[in-house]
Coordinates of C-alpha atoms in Angstrom, one line a residue:
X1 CA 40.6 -0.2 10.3
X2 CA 41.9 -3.8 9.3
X3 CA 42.4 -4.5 5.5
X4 CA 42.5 -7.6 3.7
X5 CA 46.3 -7.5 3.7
X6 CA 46.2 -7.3 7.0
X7 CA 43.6 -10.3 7.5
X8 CA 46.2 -12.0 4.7
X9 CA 49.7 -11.3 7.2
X10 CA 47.3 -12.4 10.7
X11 CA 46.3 -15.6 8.8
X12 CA 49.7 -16.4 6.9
X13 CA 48.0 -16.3 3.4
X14 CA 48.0 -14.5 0.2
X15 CA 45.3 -11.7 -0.1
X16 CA 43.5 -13.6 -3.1
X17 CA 43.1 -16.7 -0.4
X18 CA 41.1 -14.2 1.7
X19 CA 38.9 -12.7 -1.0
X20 CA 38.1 -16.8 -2.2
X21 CA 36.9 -17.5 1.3
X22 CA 35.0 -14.3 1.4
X23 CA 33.1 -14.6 -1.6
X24 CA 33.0 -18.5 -1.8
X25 CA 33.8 -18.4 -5.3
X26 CA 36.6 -21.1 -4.9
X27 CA 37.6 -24.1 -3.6
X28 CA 39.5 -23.4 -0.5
X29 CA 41.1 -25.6 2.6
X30 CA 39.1 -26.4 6.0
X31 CA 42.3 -25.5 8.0
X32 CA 43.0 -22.6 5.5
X33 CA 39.4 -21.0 5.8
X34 CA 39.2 -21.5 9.2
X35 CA 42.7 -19.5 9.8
X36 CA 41.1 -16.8 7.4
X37 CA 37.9 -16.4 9.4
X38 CA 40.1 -16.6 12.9
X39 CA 41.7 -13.7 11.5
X40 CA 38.8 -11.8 10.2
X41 CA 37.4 -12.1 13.7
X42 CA 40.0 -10.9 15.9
X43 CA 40.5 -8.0 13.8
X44 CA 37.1 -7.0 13.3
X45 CA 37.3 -6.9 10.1
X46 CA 34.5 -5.9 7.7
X47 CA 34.3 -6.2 3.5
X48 CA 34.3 -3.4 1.8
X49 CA 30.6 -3.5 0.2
X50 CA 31.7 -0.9 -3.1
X51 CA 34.5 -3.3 -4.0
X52 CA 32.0 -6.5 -4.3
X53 CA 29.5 -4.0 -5.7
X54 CA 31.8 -2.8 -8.4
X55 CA 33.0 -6.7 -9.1
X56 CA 29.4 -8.1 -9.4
X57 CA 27.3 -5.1 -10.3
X58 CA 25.3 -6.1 -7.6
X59 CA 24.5 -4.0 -4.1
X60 CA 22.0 -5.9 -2.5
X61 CA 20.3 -2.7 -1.7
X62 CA 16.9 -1.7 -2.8
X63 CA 15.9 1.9 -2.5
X64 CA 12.3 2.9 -1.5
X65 CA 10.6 6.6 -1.5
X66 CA 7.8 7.3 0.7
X67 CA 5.9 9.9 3.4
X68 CA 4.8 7.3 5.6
X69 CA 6.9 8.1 8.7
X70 CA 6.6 12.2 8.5
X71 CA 2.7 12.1 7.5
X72 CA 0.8 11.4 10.8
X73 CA -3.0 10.3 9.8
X74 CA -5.7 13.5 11.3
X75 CA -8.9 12.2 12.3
X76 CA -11.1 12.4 8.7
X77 CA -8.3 11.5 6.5
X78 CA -9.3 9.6 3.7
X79 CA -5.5 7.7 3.5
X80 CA -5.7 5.6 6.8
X81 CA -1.9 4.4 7.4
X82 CA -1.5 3.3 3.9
X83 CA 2.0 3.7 2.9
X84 CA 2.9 2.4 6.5
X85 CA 1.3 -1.2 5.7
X86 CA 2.8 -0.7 2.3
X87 CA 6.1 -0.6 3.4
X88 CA 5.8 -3.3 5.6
X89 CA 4.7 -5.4 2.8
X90 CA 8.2 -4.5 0.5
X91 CA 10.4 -5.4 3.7
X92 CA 8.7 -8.5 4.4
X93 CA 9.7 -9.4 1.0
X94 CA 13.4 -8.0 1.0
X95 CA 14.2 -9.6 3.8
X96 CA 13.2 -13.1 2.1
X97 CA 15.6 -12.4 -0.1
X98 CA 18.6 -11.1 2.1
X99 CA 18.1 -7.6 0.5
X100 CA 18.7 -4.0 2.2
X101 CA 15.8 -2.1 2.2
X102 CA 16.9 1.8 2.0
X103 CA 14.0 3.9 3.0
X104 CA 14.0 7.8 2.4
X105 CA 11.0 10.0 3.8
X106 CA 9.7 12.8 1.5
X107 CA 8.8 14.7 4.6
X108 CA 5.6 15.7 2.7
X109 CA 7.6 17.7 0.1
X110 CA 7.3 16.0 -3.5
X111 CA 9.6 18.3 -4.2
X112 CA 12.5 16.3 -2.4
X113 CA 12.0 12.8 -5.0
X114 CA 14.4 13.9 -7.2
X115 CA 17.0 14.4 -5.0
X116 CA 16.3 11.6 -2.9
X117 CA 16.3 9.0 -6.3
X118 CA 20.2 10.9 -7.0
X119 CA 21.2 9.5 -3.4
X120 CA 19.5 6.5 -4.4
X121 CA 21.4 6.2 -7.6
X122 CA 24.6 6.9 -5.8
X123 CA 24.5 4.0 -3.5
X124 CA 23.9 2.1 -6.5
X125 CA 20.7 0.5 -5.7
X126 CA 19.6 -2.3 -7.4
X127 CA 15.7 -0.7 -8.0
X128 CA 13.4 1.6 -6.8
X129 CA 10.1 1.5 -5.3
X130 CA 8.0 4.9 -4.6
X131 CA 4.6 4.4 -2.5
X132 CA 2.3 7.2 -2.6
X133 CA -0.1 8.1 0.1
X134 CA -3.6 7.2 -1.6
X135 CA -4.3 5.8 -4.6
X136 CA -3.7 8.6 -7.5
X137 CA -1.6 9.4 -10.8
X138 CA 2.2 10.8 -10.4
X139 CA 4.7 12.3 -11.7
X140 CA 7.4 10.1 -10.6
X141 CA 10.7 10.7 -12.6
X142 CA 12.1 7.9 -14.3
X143 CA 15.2 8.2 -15.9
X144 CA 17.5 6.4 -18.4
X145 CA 20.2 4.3 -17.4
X146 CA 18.8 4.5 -14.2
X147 CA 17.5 1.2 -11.3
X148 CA 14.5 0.2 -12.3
X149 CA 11.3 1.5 -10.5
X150 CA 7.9 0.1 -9.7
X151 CA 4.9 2.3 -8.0
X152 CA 2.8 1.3 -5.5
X153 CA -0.4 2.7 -4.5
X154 CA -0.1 5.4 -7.8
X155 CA 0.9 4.8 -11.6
X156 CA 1.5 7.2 -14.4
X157 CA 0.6 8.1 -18.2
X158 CA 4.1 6.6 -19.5
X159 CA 3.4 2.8 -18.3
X160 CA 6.3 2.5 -15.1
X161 CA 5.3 -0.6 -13.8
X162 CA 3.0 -0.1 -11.2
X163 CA 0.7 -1.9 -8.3
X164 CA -3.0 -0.7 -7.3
X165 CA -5.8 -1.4 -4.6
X166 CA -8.5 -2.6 -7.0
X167 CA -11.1 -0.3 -5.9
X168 CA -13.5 -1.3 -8.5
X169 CA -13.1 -4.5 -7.5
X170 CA -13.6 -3.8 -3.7
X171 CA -16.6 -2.1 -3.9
X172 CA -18.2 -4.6 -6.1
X173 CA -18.0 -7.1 -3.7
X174 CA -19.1 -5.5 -1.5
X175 CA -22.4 -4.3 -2.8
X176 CA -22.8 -7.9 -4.0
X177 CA -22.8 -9.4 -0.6
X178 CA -25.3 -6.1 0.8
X179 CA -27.2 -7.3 -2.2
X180 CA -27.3 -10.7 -1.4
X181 CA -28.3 -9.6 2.4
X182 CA -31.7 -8.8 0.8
X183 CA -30.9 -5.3 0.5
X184 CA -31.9 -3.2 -2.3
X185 CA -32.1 0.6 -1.3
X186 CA -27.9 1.4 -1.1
X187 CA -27.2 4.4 0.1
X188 CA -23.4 5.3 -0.9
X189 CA -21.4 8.4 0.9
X190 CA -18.4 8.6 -1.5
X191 CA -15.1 10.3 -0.8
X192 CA -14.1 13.6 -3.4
X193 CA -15.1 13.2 -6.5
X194 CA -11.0 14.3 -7.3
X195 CA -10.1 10.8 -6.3
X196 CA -9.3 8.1 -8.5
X197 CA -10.7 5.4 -5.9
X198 CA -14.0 7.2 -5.9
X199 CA -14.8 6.9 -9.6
X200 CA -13.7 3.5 -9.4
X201 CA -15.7 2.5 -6.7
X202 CA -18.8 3.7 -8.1
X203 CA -18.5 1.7 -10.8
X204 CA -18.0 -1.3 -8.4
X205 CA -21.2 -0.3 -7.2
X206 CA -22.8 -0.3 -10.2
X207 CA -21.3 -3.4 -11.4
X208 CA -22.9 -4.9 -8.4
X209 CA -25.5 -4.0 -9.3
X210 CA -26.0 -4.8 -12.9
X211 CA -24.8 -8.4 -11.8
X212 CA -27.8 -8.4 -9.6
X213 CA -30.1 -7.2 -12.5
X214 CA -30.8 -4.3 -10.1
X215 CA -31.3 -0.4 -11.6
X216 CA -29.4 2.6 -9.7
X217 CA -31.2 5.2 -8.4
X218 CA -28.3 8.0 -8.8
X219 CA -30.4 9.8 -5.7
X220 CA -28.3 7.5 -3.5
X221 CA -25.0 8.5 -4.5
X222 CA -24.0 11.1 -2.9
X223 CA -20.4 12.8 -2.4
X224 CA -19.6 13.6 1.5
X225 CA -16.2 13.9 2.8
X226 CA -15.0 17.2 3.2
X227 CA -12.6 17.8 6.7
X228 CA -15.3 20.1 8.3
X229 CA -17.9 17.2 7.8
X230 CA -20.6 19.4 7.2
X231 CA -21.2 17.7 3.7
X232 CA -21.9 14.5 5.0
X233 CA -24.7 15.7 7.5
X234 CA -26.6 17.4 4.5
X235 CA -25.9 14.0 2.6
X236 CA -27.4 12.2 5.5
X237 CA -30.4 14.5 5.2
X238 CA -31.0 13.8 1.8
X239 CA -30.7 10.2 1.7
X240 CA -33.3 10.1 4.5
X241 CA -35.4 12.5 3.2
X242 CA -36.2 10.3 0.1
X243 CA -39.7 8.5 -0.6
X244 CA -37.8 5.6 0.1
X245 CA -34.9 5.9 1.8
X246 CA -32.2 3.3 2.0
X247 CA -31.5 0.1 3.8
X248 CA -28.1 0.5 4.6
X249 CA -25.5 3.0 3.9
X250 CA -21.8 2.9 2.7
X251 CA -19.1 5.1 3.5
X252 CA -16.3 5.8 1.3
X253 CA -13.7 5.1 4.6
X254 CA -14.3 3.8 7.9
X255 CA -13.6 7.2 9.2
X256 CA -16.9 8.1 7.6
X257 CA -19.3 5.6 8.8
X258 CA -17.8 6.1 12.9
X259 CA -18.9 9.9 12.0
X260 CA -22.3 7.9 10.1
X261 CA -22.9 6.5 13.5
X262 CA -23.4 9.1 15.7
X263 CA -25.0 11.3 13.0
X264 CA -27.7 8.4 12.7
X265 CA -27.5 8.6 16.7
X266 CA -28.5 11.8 16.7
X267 CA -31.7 11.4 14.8
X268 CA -32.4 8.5 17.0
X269 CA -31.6 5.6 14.4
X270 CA -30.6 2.8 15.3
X271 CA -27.9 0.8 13.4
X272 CA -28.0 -1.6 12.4
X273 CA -32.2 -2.2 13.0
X274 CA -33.1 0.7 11.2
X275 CA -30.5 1.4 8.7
X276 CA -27.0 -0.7 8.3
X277 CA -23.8 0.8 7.7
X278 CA -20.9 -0.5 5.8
X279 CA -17.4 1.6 5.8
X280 CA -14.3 0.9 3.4
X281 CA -10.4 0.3 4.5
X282 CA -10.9 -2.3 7.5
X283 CA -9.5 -0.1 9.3
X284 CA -9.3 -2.4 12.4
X285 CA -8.8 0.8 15.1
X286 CA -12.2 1.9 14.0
X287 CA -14.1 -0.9 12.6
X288 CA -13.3 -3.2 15.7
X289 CA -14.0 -0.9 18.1
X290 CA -17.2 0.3 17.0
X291 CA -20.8 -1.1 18.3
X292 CA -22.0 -2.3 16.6
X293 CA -18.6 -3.7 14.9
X294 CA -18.1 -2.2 11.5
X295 CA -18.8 -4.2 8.4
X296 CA -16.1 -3.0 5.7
X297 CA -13.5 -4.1 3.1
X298 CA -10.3 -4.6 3.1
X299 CA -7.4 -2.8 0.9
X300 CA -4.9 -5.1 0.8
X301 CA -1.7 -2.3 2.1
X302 CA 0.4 -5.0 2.5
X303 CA 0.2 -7.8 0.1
X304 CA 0.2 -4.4 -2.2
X305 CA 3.9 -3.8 -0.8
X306 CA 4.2 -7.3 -1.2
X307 CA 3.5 -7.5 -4.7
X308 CA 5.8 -4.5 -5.7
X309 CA 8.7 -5.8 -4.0
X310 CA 8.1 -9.1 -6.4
X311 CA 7.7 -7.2 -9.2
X312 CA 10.7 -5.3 -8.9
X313 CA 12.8 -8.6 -7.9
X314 CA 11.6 -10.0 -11.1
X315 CA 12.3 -7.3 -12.9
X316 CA 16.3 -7.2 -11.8
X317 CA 15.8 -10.7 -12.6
X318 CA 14.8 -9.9 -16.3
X319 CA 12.2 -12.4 -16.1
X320 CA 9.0 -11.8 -18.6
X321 CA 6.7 -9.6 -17.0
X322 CA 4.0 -12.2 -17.4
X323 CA 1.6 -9.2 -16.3
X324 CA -0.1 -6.1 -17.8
X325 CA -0.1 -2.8 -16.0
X326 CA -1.4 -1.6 -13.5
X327 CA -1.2 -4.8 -11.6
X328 CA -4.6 -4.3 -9.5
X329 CA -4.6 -6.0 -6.0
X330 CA -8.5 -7.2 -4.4
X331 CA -9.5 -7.3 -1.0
X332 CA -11.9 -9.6 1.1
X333 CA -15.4 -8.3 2.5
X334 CA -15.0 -8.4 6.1
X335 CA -19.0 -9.2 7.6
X336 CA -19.7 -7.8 11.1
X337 CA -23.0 -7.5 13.1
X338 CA -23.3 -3.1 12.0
X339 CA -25.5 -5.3 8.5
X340 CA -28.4 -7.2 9.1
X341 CA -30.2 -8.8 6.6
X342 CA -33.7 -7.6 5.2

């Protein structure tokens, strides 16, 4: 393997004349640079990256922990592909800036971080960004005198900087513009009650409708996503079995309301003329696909990836945060025909 001596002897210059053209960092000939580079190329030579690294203190890597390649979605999962768009969002970003994005999979096993952030820390990455499957607290190590770190998609109780899906937020707007469709009986099929995003989203719903000067009728609100789906069919029962049963329903996922709409197929609903349906996630696969096509809204996955890869950059920056944490990230209300007005 060529050395920079050797690039020096090829091109008849001193070493220090190579490392100047390498790193740009002083003035240097045309004729002289050109020899250098004539050299570099026809001996195939290639910097060594831990001697700039130790000179600058700067890598250009960035390392990032995650389980989106080994965890394959099952039909019924309440993630979708988060961490997949997630990730796509922090390289979209690193690339902008000409850094390496280093990406380590868990392989489901939390138990594997710790290791994986020693690697990390070896390489001498510049930061650290961990993206957890669904929104949820962690336990995400972060030591002293170690790259900084920013979560995405979780957060924890000793205020890591951190990026959300603004659930709350989400659901909100949603119920607002099912509100503003004239409807007024909700139904709401929530995910487990041991999920962050469902409390949260229940608020939403509340919110909505307190904007709306609108009461809740807590009949509505029932949790229904367990993996044998029998909880949803007794849900579905209930809600129908009411005095007044709702308008339109909404699911805590899109998974939910394709299962919603054959349920309702059963019984010889029809959606959306009897009863709408509105899911969660846009979940394009499903919600596109559907008949009729799914009304839903959208987690931002990637401008959540996005986000953390900016916070992070500004943090290695040591710019002010200029932000409180959790930073929480909205989503559009995506309108298709499976609502109709009342």
């Amino acid at each position: 393997m060529a050395t920079i001596y050797d690039v020096a002897k090829a091109a008849g210059v001193s070493p220090k004349t190579v490392s100047r053209v390498l790193n740009d960092d002083a003035p240097v000939g045309r004729t002289t640079r050109e020899a250098v580079q004539d050299a570099i190329s026809r001996l195939g030579y290639v910097p060594s990256n831990a001697a700039r690294v130790m000179r600058s203190n700067r890598s250009g890597l960035i390392g990032l922990i995650t389980g989106a390649i080994s965890n394959t979605p099952e039909a019924g999962d309440p993630k979708g592909l988060p961490e997949l768009y997630i990730v796509q969002g922090v390289q979209e970003i690193f690339a902008e800036e000409a850094k390496t994005l280093m990406i380590s999979d868990t392989g489901g096993r939390s138990d594997r971080v710790p290791a994986l952030v020693s690697t990390f820390r070896q390489h001498r990455v510049e930061g650290l960004i961990y993206v957890a499957d669904y929104h949820r607290q962690t336990r995400f190590e972060v030591r002293p005198g170690g790259p900084p770190v920013v979560l995405a998609n979780c957060y924890d109780t000793i205020g890591t900087p951190s990026v959300l899906p603004d659930d709350r937020s989400c659901q909100r707007s949603l119920v607002a513009r099912l509100i503003e469709a004239g409807h007024r009986r909700i139904g709401y099929l929530t995910l487990g009650n041991y999920m962050d995003a469902t409390g949260l989203r229940i608020e939403g719903y509340r919110d909505a409708h307190a904007d709306a000067g609108l009461s809740v009728d807590p009949d509505l609100i029932l949790e229904a996503y367990r993996e044998d789906h029998t909880p949803m069919t007794s849900a579905l029962n209930r809600l129908l079995e009411l005095p007044e049963p709702p308008s339109v329903i909404c699911c805590g996922n899109d998974e939910m309301a394709m299962r919603l709409y054959g349920l309702l197929r059963t019984r010889g609903v029809e959606v959306p003329e009897e009863i709408s349906v509105a899911g969660f996630d846009n979940y394009r696969a499903i919600a596109e696909t559907l008949f009729p096509p799914l009304t839903t809204v959208e987690l931002p996955y990637r401008e959540l990836g996005r986000r953390a890869a900016r916070r992070l950059l500004g943090i290695i920056a040591k710019d002010p945060p200029g932000t409180d944490d959790p930073v929480r990230i909205p989503g559009p209300v995506v309108w298709r025909s499976s609502v109709t007005a009342r």
